[in-house]
Tab-separated table of C-alpha atoms in Angstrom:
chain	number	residue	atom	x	y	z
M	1	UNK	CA	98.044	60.951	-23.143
M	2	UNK	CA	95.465	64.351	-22.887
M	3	UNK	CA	97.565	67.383	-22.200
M	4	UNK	CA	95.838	69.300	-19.510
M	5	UNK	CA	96.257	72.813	-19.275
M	6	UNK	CA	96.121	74.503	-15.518
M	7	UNK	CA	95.695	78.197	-13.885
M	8	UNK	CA	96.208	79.078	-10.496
M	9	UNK	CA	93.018	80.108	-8.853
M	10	UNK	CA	94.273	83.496	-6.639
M	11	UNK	CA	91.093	83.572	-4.386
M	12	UNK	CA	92.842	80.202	-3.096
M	13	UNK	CA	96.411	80.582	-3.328
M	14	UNK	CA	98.992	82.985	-2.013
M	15	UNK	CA	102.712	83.630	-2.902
M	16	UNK	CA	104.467	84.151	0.645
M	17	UNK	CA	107.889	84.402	2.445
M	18	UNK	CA	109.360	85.331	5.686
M	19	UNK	CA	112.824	86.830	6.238
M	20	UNK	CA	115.097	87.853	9.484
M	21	UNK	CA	114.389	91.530	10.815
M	22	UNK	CA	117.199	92.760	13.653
M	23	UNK	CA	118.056	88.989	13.430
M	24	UNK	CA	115.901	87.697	16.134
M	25	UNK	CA	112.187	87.879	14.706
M	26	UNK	CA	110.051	87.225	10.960
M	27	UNK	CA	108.856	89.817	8.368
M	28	UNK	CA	106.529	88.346	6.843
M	29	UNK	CA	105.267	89.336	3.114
M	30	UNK	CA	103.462	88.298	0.120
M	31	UNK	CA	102.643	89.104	-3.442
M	32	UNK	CA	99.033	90.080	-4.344
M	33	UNK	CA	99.116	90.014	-7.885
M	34	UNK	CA	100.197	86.908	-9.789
M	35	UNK	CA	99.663	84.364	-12.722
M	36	UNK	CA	101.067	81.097	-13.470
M	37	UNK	CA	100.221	78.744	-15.735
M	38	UNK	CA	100.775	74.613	-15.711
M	39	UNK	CA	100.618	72.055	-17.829
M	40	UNK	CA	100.406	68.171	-17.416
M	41	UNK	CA	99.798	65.023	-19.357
M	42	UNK	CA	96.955	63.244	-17.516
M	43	UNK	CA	96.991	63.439	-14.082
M	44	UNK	CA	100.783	63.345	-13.693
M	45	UNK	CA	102.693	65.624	-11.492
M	46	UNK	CA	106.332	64.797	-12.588
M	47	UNK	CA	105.340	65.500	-16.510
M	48	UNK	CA	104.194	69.092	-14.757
M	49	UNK	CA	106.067	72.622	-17.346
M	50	UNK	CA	104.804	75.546	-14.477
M	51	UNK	CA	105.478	79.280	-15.717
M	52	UNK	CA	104.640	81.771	-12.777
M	53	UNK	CA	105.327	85.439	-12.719
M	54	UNK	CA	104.676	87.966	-9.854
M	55	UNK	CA	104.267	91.533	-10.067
M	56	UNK	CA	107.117	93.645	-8.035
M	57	UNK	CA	104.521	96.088	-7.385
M	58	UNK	CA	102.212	93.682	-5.943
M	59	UNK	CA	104.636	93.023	-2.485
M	60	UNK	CA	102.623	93.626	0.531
M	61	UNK	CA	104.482	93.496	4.052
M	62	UNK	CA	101.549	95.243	5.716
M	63	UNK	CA	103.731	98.446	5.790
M	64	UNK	CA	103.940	101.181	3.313
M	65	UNK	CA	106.982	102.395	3.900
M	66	UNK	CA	108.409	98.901	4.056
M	67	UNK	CA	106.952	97.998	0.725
M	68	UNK	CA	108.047	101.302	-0.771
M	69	UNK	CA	111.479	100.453	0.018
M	70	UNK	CA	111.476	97.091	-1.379
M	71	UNK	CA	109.784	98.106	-4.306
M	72	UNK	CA	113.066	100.658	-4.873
M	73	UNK	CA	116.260	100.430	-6.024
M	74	UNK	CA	118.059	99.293	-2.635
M	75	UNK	CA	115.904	95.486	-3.507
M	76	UNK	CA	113.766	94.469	-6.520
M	77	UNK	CA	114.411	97.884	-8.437
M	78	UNK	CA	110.124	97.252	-9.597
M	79	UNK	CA	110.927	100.277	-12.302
M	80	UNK	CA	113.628	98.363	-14.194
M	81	UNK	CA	112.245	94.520	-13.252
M	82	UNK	CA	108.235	94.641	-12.553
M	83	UNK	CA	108.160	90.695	-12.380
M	84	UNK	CA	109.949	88.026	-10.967
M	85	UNK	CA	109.588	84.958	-12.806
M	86	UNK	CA	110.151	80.853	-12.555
M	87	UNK	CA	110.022	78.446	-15.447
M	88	UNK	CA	110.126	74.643	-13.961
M	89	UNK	CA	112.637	72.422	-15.753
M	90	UNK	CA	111.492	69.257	-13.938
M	91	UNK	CA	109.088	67.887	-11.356
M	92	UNK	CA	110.650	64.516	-9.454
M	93	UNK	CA	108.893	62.179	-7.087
M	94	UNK	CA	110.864	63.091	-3.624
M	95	UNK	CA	108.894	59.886	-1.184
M	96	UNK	CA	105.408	60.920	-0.853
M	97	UNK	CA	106.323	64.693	-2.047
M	98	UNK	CA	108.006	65.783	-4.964
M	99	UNK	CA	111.109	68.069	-5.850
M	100	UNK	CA	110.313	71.283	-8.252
M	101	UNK	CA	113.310	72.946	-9.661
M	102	UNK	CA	113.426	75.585	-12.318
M	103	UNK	CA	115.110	79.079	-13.050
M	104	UNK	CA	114.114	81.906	-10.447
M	105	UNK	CA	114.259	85.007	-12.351
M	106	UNK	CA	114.753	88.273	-9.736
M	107	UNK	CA	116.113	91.835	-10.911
M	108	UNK	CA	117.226	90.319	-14.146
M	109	UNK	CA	119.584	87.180	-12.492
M	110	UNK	CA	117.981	83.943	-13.097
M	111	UNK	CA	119.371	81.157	-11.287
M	112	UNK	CA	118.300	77.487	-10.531
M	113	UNK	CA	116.240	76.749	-7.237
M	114	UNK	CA	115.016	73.134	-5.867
M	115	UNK	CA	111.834	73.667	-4.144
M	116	UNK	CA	109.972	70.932	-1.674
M	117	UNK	CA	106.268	70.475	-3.127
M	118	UNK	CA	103.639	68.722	-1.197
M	119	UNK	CA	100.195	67.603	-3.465
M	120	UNK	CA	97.710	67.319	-2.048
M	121	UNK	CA	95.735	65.411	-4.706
M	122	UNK	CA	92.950	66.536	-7.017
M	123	UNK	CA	89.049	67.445	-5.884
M	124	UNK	CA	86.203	68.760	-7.556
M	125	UNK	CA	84.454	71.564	-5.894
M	126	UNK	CA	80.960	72.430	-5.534
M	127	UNK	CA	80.787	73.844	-9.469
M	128	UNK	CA	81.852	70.803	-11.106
M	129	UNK	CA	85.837	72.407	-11.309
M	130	UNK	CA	88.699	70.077	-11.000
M	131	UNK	CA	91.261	71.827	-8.852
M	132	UNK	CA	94.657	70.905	-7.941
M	133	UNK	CA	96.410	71.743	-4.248
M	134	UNK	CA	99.863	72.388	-3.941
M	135	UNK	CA	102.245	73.937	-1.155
M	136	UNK	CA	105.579	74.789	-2.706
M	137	UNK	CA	107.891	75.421	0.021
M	138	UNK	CA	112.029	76.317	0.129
M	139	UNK	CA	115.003	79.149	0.857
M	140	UNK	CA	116.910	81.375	-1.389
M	141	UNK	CA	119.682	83.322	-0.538
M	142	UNK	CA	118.330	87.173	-1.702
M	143	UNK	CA	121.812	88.476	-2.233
M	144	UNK	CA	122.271	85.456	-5.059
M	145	UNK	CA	119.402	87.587	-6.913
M	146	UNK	CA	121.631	91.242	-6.286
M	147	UNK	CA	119.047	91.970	-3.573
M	148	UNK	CA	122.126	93.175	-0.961
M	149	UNK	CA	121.179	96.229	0.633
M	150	UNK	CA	121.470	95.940	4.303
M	151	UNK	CA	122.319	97.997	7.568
M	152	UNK	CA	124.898	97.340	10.101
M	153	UNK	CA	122.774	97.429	14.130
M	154	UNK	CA	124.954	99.227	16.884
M	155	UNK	CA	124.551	96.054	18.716
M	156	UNK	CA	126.002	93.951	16.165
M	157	UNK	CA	124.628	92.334	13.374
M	158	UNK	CA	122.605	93.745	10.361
M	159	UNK	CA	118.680	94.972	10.006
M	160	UNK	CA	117.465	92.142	6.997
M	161	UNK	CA	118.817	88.719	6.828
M	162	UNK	CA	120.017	87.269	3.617
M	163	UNK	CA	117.897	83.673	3.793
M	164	UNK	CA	114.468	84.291	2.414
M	165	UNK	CA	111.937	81.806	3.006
M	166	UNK	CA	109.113	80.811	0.782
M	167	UNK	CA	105.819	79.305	1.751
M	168	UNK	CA	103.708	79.006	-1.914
M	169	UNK	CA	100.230	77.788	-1.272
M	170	UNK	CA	98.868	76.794	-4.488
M	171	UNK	CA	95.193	75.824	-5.502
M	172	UNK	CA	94.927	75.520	-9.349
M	173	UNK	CA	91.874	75.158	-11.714
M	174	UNK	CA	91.858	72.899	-14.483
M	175	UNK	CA	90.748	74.453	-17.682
């Protein structure tokens, strides 16, 4: 078996998640600055190690002030933890999908997640590059990461929900 070594190709990928606002409606955010690197023997999936990091600094909710706040102590606390990391401990053959778990690192907790991955097969583009398409999908409860800052509404209820949702879309180059 070749060992094939794997980057993720950020023109084609992006690191996204939605969570509750005033409990009726999505925020919607992403991380622009990320790296991850995967490797496999052959062609298989399940004998997949991933490492992926994302830089705290990077979030982007499409407002400043938003980002500012999430960037501060009240959330991710980006001065004391600039990254949040996963390391994969296995890849499983779920049906036609597979199962990825690992250890979610956030704020300096690191806990286990199970994430649903769809492949989507391997392609060569128009360069002669073997890529790799993935969409890593899942929820995480922030406040399991220390992420608990919240604020009561008059009307009932609180301003952020506690379920975040993630929605990876992966494309990966093949080194």
């Amino acid at each position: 078996m070749a060992t094939i070594k794997w980057t993720i190709d950020p023109t084609h990928s992006e690191v996204g998640f939605k969570v509750k606002h005033m409990m009726f409606t999505n925020v919607s955010g992403k991380f622009d600055t990320y790296e991850a690197s995967v490797t496999t023997e052959d062609d298989n999936l399940e004998s997949a190690a991933i490492e992926f990091s994302a830089d705290i600094n990077s979030i982007n909710t499409n407002n400043a002030d938003r980002d500012n706040h999430l960037k501060s102590g009240d959330f991710f606390d980006a001065e004391n933890h600039p990254k949040l990391t996963f390391k994969s401990t296995s890849v499983t053959k779920d049906g036609e999908d597979y199962k990825l778990t690992g250890d979610l690192s956030i704020r300096g907790v690191s806990k286990p997640v199970t994430l649903a991955t769809e492949f989507s097969g391997f392609m060569k583009d128009p360069w002669g590059n073997t890529k790799a398409g993935l969409n890593i999908s899942g929820k995480i409860n922030r406040k399991d990461w220390g992420l608990n800052w919240n604020s009561a509404l008059e009307t009932g209820g609180v301003l952020v929900g506690e379920e975040v949702r993630l929605n990876i879309e992966v494309q990966l180059i093949q080194e």
